[in-house]
Structures are given as C-alpha cells and as structure tokens.
Tab-separated table of C-alpha atoms and ligand atoms in Angstrom:
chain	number	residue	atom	x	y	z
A	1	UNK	CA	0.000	0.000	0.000
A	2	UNK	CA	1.775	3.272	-0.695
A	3	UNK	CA	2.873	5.397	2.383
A	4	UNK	CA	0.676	8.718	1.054
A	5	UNK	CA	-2.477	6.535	2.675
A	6	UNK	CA	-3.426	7.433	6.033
A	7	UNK	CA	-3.985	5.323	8.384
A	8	UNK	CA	-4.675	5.507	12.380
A	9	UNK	CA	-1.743	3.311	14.587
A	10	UNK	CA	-2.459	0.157	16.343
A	11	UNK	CA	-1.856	-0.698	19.492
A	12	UNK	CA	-0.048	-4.003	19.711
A	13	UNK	CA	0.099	-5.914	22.638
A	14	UNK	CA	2.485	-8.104	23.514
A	15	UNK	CA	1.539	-10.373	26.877
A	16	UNK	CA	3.467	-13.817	28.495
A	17	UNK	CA	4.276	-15.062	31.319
A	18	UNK	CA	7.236	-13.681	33.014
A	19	UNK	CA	10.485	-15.478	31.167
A	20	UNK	CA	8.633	-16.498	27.672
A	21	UNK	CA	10.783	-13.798	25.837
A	22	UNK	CA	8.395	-11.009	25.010
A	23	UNK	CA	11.050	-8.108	26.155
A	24	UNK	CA	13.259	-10.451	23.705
A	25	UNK	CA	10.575	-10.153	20.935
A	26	UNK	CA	9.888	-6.366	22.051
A	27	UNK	CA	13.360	-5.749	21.337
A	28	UNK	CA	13.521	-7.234	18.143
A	29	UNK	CA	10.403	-5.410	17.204
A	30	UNK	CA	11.467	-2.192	18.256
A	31	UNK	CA	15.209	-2.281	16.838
A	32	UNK	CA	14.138	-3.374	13.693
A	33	UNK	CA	12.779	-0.449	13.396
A	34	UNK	CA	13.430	1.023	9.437
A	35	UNK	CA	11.153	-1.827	8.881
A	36	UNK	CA	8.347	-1.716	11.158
A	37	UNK	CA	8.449	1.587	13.252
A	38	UNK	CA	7.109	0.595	15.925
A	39	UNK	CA	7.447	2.585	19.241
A	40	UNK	CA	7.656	1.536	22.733
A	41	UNK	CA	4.728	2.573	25.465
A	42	UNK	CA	7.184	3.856	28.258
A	43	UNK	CA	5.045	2.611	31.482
A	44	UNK	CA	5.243	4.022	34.764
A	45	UNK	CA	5.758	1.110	37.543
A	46	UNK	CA	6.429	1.221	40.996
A	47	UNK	CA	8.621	-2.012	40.716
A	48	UNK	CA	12.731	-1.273	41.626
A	49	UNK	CA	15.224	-0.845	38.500
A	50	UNK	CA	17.024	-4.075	37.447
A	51	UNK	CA	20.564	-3.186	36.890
A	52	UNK	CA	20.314	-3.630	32.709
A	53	UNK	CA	17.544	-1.146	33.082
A	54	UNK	CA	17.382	2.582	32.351
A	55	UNK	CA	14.930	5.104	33.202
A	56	UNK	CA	12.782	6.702	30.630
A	57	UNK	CA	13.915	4.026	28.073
A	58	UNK	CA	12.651	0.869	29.839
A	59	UNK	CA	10.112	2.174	32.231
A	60	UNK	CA	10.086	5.608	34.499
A	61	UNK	CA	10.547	4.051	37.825
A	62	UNK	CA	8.467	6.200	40.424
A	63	UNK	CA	6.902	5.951	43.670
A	64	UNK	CA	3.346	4.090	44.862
A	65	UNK	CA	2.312	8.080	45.468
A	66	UNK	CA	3.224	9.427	42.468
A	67	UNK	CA	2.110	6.163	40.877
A	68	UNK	CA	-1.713	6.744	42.992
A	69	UNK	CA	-1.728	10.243	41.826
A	70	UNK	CA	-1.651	9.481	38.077
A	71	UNK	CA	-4.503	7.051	38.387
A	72	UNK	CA	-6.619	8.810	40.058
A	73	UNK	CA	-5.956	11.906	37.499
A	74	UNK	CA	-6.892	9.036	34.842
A	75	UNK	CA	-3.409	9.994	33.696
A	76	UNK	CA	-3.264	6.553	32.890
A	77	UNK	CA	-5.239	4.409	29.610
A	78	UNK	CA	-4.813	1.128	31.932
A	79	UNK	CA	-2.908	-0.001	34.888
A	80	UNK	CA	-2.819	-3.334	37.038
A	81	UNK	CA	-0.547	-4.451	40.056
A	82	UNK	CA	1.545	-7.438	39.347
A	83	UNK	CA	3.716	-9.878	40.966
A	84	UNK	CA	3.270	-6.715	44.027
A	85	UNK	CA	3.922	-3.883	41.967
A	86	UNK	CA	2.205	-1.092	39.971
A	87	UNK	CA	2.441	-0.666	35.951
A	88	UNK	CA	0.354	1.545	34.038
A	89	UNK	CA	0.345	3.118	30.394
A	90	UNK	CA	0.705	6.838	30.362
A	91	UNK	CA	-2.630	8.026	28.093
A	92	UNK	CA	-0.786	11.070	26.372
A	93	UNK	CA	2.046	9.898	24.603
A	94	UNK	CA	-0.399	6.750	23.499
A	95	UNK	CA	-3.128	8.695	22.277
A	96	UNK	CA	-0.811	11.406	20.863
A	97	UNK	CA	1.082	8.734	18.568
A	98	UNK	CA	-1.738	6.572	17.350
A	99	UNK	CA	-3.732	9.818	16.448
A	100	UNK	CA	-0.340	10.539	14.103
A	101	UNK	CA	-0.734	7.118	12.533
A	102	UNK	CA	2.156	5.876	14.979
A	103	UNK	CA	1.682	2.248	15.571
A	104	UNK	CA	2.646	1.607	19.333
A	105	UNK	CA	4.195	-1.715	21.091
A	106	UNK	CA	2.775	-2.755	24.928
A	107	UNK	CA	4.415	-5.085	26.536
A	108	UNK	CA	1.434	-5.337	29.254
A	109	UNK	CA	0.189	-7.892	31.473
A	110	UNK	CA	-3.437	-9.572	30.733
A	111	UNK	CA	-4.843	-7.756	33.116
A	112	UNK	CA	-3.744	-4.106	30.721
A	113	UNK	CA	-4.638	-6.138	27.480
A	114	UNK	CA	-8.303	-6.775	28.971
A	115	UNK	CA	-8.730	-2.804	29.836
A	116	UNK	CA	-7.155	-1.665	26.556
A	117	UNK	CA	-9.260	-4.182	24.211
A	118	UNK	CA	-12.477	-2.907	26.033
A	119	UNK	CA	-11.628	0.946	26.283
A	120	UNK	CA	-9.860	0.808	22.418
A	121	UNK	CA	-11.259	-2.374	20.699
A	122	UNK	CA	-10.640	-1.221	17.240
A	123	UNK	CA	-7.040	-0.075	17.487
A	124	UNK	CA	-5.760	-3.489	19.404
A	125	UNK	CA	-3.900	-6.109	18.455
A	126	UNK	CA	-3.092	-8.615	21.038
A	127	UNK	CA	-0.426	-11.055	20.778
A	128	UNK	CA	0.263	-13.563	23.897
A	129	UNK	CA	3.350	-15.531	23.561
A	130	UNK	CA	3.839	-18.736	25.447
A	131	UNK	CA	7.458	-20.663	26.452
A	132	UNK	CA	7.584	-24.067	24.818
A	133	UNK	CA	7.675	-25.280	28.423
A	134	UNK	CA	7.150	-25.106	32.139
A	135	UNK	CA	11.360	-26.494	32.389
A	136	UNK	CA	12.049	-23.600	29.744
A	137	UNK	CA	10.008	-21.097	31.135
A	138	UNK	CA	12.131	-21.853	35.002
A	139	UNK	CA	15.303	-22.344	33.060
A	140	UNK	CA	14.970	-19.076	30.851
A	141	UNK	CA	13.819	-17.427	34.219
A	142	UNK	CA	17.164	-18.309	35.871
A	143	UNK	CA	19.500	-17.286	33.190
A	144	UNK	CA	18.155	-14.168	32.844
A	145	UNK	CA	19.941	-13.453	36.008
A	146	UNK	CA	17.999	-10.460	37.305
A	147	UNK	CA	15.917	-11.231	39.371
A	148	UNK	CA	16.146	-12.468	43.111
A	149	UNK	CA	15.127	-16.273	43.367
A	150	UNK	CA	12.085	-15.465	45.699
A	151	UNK	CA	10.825	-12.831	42.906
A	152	UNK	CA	12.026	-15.823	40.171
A	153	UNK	CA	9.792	-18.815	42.378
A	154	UNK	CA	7.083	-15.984	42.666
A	155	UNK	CA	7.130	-15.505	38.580
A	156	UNK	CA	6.983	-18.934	38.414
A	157	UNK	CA	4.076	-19.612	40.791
A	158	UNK	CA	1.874	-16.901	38.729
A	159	UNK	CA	2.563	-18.507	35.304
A	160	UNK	CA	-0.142	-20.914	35.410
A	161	UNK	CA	-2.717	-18.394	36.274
A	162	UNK	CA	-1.197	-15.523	33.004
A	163	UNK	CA	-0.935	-18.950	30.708
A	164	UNK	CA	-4.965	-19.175	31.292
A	165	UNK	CA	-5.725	-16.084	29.898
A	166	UNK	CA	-4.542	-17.102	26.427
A	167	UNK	CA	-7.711	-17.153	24.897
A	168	UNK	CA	-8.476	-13.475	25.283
A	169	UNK	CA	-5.607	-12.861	22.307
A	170	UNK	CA	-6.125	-12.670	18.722
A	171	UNK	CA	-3.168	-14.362	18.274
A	172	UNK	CA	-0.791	-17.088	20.351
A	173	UNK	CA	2.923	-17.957	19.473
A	174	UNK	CA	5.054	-20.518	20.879
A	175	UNK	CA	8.749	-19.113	21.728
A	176	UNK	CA	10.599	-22.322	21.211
A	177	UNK	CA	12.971	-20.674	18.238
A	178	UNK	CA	13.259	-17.107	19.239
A	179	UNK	CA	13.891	-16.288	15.081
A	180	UNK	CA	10.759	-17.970	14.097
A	181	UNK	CA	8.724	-16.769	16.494
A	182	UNK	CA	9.582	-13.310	15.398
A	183	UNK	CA	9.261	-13.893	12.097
A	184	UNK	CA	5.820	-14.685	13.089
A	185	UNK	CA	4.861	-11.528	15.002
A	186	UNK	CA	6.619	-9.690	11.842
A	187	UNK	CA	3.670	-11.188	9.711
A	188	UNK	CA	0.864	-10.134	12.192
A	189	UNK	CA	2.117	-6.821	12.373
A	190	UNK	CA	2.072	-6.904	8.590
A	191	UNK	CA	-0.700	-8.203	8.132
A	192	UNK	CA	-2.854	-6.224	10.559
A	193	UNK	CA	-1.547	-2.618	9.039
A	194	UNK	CA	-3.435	-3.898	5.456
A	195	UNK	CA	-6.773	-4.242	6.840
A	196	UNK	CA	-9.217	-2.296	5.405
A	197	UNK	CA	-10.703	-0.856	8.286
A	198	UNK	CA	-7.639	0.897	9.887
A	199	UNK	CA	-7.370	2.639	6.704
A	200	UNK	CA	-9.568	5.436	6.339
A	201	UNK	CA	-7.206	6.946	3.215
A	202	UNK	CA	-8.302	4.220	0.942
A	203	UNK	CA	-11.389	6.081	0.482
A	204	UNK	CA	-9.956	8.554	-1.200
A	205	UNK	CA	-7.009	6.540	-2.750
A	206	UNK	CA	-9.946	4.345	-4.534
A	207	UNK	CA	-11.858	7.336	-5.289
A	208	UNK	CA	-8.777	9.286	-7.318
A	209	UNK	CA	-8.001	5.839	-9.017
A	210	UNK	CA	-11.142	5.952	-10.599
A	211	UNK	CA	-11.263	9.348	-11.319
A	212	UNK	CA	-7.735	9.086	-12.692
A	213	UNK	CA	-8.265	9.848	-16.705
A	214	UNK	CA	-5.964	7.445	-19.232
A	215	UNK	CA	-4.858	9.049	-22.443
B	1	ADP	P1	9.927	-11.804	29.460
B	1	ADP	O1	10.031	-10.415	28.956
B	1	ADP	O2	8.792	-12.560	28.822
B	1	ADP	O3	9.872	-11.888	30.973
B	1	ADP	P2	12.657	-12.150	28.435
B	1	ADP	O4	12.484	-11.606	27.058
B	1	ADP	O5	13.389	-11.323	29.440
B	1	ADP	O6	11.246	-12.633	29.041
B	1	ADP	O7	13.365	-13.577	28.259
B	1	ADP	C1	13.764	-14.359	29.383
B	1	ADP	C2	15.103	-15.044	29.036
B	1	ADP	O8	14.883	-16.039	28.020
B	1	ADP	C3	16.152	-14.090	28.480
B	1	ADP	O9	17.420	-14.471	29.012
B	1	ADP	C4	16.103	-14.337	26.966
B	1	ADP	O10	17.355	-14.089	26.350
B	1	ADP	C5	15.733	-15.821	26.894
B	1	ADP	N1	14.959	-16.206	25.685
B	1	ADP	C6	13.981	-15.508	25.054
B	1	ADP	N2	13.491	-16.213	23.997
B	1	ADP	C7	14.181	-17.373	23.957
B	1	ADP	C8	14.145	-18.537	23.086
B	1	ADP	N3	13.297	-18.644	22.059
B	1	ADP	N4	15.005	-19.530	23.346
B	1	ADP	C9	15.866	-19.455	24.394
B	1	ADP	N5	15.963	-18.396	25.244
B	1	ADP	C10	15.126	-17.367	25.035
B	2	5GP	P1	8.591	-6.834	34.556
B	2	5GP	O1	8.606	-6.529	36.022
B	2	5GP	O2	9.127	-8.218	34.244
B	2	5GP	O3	9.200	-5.752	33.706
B	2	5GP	O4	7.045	-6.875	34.128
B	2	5GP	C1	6.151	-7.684	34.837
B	2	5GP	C2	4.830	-7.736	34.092
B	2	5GP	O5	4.220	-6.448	34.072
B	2	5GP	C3	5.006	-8.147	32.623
B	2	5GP	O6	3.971	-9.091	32.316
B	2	5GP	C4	4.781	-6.855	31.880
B	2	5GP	O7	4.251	-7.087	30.583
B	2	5GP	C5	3.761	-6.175	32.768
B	2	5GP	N1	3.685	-4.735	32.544
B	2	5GP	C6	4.689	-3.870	32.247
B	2	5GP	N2	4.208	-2.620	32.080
B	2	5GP	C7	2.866	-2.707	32.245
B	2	5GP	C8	1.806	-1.744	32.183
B	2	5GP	O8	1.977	-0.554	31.922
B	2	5GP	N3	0.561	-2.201	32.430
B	2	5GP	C9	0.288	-3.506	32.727
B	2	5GP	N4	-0.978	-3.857	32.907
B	2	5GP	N5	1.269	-4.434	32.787
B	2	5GP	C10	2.537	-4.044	32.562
C-alpha cells in the first residue's frame, strides 16, 4: 500500500508469562525499526530498576504516590498491580502517537490487554506468547539473572494463572525458536496494518483511481 495513505496506529500488545521472551521479541520489534516503526509505550511502575535497566527508556521508575496520583488523574489508559507492583500506560504519549498514525508496542500484562481491548477495541492487536515449556520457562527465568530467586519462584508460581488467559488474544505464538517466532509476530504486524478498516485513506485513494483519466 503506498505510504501517502493514512492510516490511524495500532496498538499491539504483547503479553506472556514472566520469562517467555516477550522483552526479547519487544526488542527485536522495536530495533528493527526502518522496517516496522514501531514505538515503545514507556510505562510508569512502581517495581525497583534491574541493573540492565534505564529510566525513561525501559520504564520511568516512580513511587506508589506518584504512581496513585496518576490514576486517580486518569493519567493513565490502563494499569494493574503485578507480581506486588504497579504498571500503568501513560494516556498522552499513546493517544498522541496513534492519532499521528504511529503504531505503538505494549508489553502489558493480561490484566492491561483486557482494559485496553475494552476501552480501544478497534485499534488493538493482542499477541500472547507462550514458552515451549514449564522447564524452559524456570530455566529461561534463571538465566536471565535479574531477578532475586524469591521474585524468580514468585514468577513462576503466577505462570499458570497468566498462561490461562490465552484465549483473550487474537493471536498465540510458541517461543521455542526465538527467530521464528519473530518472524511470526513480523507477519501479524504486517498483516494487521493492510486491513481495510484501519485505513480510512483508501477512500480517497480508490476514489482518485477511478477518477484518474488514461490518455
Ligand atoms: P519476558 O520479557 O517474557 O519476561 P525475556 O524476554 O526477558 O522474558 O526472556 C527471558 C530469558 O529467556 C532471556 O534471558 C532471553 O534471552 C531468553 N529467551 C527468550 N526467547 C528465547 C528462546 N526462544 N530460546 C531461548 N531463550 C530465550
Ligand atoms: P517486569 O517486572 O518483568 O518488567 O514486568 C512484569 C509484568 O508487568 C510483565 O507481564 C509486563 O508485561 C507487565 N507490565 C509492564 N508494564 C505494564 C503496564 O503498563 N501495564 C500492565 N498492565 N502491565 C505491565
């Protein structure tokens, strides 16, 4: 489709348990990005700063006050406490870039996907990936290396209970090859910016290309 179509972003959403590789896949997504152009939702979360981590690239790290005061000033499109913290997705910056045709990435929880697909439906696309295993999931959990093992046996202990919500997701891969499995969200993205409905431009497109004259 040629780039002189408008079209409104999408919201994708990216949701796993903790360990199945969506940062991985995130990353991919978002470093790949003369291809897809995707940008990251920066969310706020009360949760401490791993050491890899950086402020205002990976999250903005703030307090459970600070955190209280943006809800409650509905400063915030959706927000949930997991595994004992606070995450939410700033509403500006969101609704600023998919009004600009900016397609955004969310690496949310289910409990963000569920509030986004009700409060947005149109502009989602949800993706939940899942490990190819309960040993990989532990294993991957481990090597990662950052977290504490009580937070790592916590993760583990909530899998079962984020694996359930699969079914809420328009799509599900399996991360057992981390290069296929992005190749696969690569063709979803793809393949949801072509729909006709997210493409209000084609109206016009269609209507020059019939009123276009030949000689
Ligand atoms: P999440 O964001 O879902 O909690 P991460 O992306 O941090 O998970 O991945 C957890 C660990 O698993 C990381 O060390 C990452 O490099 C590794 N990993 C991700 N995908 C795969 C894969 N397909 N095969 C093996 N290891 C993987
Ligand atoms: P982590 O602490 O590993 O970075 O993230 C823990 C979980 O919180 C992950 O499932 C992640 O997707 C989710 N999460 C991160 N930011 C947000 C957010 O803004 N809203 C919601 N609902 N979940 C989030």
């Amino acid at each position: 489709m040629p780039n002189s179509i408008k079209r409104r972003g999408l919201m994708l959403v990216l949701s796993s348990p903790s360990g199945a590789g969506k940062s991985t896949l995130a990353r991919m997504l978002l470093t790949d990005k003369e291809k897809l152009e995707l940008a990251l939702s920066i969310s706020v979360t009360t949760r401490s700063r791993r050491p890899s981590e950086i402020e205002g690239v990976h999250y903005h790290f703030i307090q459970t006050r600070e955190f209280e005061r943006l809800r409650d000033s509905d400063a915030l499109i959706e927000w949930a406490e997991v595994h004992g913290n606070f995450y939410g997705t700033p509403r500006e910056a969101a609704e600023n870039a998919l009004a600009d045709g900016q397609d955004m990435l969310f690496d949310i929880d289910w409990q963000g996907a569920l509030q986004l697909q009700e409060k947005m439906k149109g502009d989602v696309v949800s993706i939940f990936i899942l490990p190819p295993s309960m040993a990989a999931l532990k294993e991957r959990l481990h090597r990662r290396a950052e977290d504490a093992e009580d937070v790592i046996n916590m993760r583990l202990d909530n899998a079962r209970n984020e694996i359930e919500r699969w079914r809420s997701y328009d799509y599900v891969i399996v991360n057992e090859d981390l290069d296929r499995a992005y190749q696969q969200v690569q063709s979803i993205v793809t393949a949801e910016r072509l729909r006709r409905d997210r493409c209000p431009g084609l109206f016009d497109f269609v209507s020059s290309l019939l009123d276009e004259k030949l000689d």
